[in-house]
Coordinates of C-alpha atoms and ligand atoms in Angstrom, one line a residue:
X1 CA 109.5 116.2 118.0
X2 CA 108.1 117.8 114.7
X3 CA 109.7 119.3 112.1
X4 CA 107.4 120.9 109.8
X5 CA 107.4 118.8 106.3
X6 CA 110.4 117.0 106.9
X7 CA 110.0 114.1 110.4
X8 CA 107.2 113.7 112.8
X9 CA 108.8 111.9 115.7
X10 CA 105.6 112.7 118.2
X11 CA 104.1 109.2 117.9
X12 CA 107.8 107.6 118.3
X13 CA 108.1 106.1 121.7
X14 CA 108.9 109.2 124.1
X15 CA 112.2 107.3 125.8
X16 CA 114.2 106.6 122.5
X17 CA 113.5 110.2 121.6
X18 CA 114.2 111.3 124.9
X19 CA 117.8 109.5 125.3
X20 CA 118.6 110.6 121.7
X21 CA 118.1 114.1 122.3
X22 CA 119.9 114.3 125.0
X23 CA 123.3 113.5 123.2
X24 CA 122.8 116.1 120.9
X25 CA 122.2 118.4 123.8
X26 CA 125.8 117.3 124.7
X27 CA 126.9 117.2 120.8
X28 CA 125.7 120.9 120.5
X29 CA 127.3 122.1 123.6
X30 CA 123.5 123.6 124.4
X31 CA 122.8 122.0 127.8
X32 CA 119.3 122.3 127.5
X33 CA 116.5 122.0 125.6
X34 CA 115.5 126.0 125.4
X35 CA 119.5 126.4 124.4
X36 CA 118.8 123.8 121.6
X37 CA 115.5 125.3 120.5
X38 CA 117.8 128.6 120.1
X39 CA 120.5 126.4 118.5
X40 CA 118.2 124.8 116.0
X41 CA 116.7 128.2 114.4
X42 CA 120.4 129.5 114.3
X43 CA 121.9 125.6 112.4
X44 CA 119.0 124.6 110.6
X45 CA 121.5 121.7 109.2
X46 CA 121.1 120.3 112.8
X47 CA 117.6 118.6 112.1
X48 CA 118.9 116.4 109.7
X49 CA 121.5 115.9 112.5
X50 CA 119.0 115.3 115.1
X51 CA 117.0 113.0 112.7
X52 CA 119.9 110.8 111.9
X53 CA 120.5 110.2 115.3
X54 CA 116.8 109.5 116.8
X55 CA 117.1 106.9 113.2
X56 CA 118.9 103.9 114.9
X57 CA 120.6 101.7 112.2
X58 CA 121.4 98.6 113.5
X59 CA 121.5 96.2 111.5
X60 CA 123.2 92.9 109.9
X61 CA 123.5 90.8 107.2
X62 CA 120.8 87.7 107.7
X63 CA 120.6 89.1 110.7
X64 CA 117.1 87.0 112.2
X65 CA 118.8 83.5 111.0
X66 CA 116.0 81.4 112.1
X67 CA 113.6 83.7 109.8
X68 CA 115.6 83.5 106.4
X69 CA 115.9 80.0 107.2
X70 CA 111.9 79.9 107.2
X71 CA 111.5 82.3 104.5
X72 CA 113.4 80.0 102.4
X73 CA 112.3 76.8 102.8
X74 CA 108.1 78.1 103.1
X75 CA 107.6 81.5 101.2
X76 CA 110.2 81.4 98.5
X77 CA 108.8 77.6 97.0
X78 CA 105.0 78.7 97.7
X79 CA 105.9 82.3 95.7
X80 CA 108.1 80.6 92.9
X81 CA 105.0 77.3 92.4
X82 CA 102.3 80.3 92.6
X83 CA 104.0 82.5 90.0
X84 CA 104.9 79.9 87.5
X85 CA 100.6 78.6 88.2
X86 CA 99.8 82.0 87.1
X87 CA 102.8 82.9 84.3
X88 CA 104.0 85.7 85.6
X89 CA 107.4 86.8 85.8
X90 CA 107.4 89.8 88.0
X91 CA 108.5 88.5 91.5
X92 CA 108.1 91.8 94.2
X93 CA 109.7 92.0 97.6
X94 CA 109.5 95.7 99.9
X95 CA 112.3 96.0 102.1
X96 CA 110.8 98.8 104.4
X97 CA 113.4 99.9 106.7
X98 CA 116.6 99.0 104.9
X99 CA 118.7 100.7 107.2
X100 CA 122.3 100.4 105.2
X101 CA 121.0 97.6 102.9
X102 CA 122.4 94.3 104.8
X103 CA 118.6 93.2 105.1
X104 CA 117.7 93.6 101.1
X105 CA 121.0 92.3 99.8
X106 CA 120.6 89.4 102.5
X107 CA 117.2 88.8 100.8
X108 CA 118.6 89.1 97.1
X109 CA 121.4 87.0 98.2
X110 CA 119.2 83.8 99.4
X111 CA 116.9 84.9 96.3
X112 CA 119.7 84.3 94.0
X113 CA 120.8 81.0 95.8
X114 CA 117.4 79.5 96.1
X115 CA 116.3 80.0 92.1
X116 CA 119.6 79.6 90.6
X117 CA 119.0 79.0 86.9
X118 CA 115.2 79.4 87.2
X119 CA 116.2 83.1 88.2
X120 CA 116.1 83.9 84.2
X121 CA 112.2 83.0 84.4
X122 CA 111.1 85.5 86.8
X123 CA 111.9 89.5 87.0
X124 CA 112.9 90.7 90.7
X125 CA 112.0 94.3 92.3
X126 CA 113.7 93.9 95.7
X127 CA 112.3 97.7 97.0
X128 CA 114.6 98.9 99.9
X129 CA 113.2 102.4 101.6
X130 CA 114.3 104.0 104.2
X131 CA 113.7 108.1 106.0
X132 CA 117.6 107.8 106.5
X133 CA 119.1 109.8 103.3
X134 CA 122.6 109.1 104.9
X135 CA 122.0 105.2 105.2
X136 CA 120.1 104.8 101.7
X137 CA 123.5 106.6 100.1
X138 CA 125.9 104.1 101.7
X139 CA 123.3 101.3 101.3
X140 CA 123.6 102.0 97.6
X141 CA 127.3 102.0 97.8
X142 CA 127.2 98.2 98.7
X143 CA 130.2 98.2 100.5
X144 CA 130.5 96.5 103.8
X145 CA 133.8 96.6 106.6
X146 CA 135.4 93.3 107.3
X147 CA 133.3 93.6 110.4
X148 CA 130.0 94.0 108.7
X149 CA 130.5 91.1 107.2
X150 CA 131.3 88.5 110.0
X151 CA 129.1 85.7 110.2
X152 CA 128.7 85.4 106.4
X153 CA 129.4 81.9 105.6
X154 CA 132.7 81.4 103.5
X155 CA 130.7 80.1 100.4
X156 CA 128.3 83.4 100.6
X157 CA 131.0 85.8 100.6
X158 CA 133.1 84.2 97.8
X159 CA 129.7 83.9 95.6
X160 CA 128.1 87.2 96.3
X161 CA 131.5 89.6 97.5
X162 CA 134.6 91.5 95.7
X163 CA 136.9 92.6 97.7
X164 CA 137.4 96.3 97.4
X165 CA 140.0 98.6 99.3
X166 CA 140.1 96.8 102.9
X167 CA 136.2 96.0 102.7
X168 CA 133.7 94.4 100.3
X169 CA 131.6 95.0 98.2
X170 CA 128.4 93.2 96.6
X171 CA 128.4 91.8 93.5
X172 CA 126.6 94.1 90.5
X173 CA 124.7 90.7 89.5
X174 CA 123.0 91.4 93.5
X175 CA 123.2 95.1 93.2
X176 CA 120.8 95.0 90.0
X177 CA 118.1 93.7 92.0
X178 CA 117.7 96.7 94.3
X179 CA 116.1 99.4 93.7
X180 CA 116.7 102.4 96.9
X181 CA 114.7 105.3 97.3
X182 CA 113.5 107.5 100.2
X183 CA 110.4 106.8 101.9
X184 CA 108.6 107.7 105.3
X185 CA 106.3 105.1 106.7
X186 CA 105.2 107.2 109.3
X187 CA 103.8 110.5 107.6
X188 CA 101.9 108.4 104.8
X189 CA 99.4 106.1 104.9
X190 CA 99.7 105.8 100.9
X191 CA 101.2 102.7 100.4
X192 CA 104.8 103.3 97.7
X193 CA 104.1 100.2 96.2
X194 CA 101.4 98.0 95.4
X195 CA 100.3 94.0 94.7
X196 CA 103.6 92.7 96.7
X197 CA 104.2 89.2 97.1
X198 CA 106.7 89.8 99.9
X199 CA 107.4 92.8 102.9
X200 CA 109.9 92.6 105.4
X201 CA 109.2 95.3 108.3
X202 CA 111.6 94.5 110.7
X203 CA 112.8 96.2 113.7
X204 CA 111.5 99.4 113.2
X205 CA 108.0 98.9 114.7
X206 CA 109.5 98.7 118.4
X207 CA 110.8 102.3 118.1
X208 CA 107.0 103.6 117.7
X209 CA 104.1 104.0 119.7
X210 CA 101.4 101.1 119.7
X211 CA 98.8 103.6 117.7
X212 CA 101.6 104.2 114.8
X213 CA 102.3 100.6 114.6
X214 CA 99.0 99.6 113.5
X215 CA 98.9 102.9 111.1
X216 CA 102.0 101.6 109.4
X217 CA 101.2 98.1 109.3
X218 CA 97.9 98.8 107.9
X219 CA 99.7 100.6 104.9
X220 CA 101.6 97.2 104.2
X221 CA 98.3 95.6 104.4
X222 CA 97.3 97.4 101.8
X223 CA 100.4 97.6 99.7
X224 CA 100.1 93.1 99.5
X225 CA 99.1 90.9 96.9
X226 CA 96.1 88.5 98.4
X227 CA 98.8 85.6 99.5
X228 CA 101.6 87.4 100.0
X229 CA 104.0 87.2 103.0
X230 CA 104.8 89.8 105.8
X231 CA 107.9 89.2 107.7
X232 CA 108.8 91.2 111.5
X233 CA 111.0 91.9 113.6
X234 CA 111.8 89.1 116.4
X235 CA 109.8 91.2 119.0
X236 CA 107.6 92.4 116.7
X237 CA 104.2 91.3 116.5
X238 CA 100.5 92.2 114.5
X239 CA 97.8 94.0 116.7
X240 CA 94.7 92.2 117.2
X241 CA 92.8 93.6 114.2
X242 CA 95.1 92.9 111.5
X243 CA 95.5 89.2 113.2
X244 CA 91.9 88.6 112.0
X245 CA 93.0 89.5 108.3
X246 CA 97.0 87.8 108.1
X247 CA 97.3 84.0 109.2
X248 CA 100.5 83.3 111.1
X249 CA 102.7 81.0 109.3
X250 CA 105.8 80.6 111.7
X251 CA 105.1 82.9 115.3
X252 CA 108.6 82.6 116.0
X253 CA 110.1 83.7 112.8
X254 CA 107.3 86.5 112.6
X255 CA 105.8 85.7 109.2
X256 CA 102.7 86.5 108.4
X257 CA 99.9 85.7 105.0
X258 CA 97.6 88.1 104.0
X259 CA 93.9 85.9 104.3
Ligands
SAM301 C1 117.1 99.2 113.5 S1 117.0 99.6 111.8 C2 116.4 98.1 111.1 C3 117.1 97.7 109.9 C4 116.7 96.4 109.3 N1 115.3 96.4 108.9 C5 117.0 95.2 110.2 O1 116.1 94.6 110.8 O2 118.2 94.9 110.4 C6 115.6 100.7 111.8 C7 115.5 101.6 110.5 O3 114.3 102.2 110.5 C8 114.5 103.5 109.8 N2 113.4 104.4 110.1 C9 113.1 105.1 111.2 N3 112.0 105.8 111.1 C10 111.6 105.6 109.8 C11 110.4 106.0 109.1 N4 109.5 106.9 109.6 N5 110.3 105.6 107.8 C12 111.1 104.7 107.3 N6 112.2 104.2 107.9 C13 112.4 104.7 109.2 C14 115.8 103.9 110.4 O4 116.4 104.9 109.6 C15 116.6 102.6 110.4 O5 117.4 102.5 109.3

């Protein structure tokens, strides 16, 4: 589905869209999809509706455990020893698909706990983008339900948490370290950002046709530093020609070094 200047859903794959139409067929009350068509040029505030539902925004806080655990003990010591080589302070992560924000606070989190007093050497951009306006607001609003936030260890959640009406809500000491804005992977192949030392692009990929996959990951190609890491999704993986320019550092935990 395309909707002129706002999503391009053609190159998504045709199932999810499919399946996610069809419940706001039922949503609507239209039936089918010429009722719909009709429906749509009478509520144009039903595209954003549409959109937000074809967006899945599943997500979790250190969700990939086995990946953090990797990206902490090999990228974050290789970035820290290659920044202080070079004196430079300006330490840049992308988080491409943010969803509501439990990946880049996750990442800020284990940032923060890795560097601890060394974090007052560096500077850290942790990006966090995402074509979901609705999930980017409540991303910046930092504040998780009890259930978001199972499976955070005790000493995480004292640390990094305040508890606000029923939920909680990251600490401003985290929050200063993000930096949310809108951005569409698909419709661009101009990278956002440039020189990063770290991307995570993970579990978006799977909900996009194998030709758009290697469109997008070209773009974060492009937007790394020479050295710097790419992190996936667990079923996510790099098509053969970009496997000739990234070296797999952990095939399991999907990280990837630009050559
Ligand atoms: C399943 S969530 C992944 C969240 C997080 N990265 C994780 O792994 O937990 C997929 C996200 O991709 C976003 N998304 C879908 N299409 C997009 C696009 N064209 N550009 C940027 N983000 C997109 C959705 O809004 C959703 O938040």
């Amino acid at each position: 589905m395309y909707i002129k200047e706002k999503y391009d859903f053609r190159d998504y794959r045709r199932g999810t869209v499919i399946r996610r139409l069809e419940n706001r067929l039922n949503a609507s009350g239209t039936g089918n999809y010429r009722n719909y068509l009709s429906f749509l040029d009478a509520h144009p505030e039903e595209y954003e509706k549409f959109a937000e539902c074809v967006t899945i925004k599943v997500s979790g806080f250190f969700r990939t455990p086995y990946t953090f655990q990797q990206v902490v003990q090999r990228v974050f010591p290789v970035l820290v020893l290659e920044k202080r080589k070079h004196q430079e302070r300006n330490l840049r992560v992308w988080c491409t698909s943010c969803a509501y924000g439990q990946e880049p606070y996750s990442v800020s989190m284990l940032l923060a706990e890795f560097l601890g007093t060394q974090r007052q050497d560096f500077n850290i951009f942790i990006y966090a983008t995402d074509i979901s306006r609705q999930a980017l607001s409540e991303a910046r609003s930092a504040i998780y339900s009890p259930r978001e936030i199972e499976g955070i260890s005790d000493t995480i959640l004292e640390k990094y948490f305040n508890r606000s009406n029923g939920g909680y809500e990251v600490i401003d000491d985290i929050k200063q370290m993000l930096h949310f804005s809108y951005f569409d992977l698909t419709t661009t192949s101009r990278p956002p950002f440039m020189n990063l030392d770290l991307i995570f692009c993970c579990n978006f990929l799977i909900y996009l046709q194998k030709y758009l996959q290697e469109k997008v990951l070209n773009m974060l190609y492009d937007s790394l530093r020479s050295s710097g890491y790419l992190v996936l999704g667990e079923v996510e993986t790099l098509p053969n020609s970009l496997r000739k320019k990234m070296m797999c550092l952990d095939e399991k935990a999907k990280i990837y070094v630009k050559n």
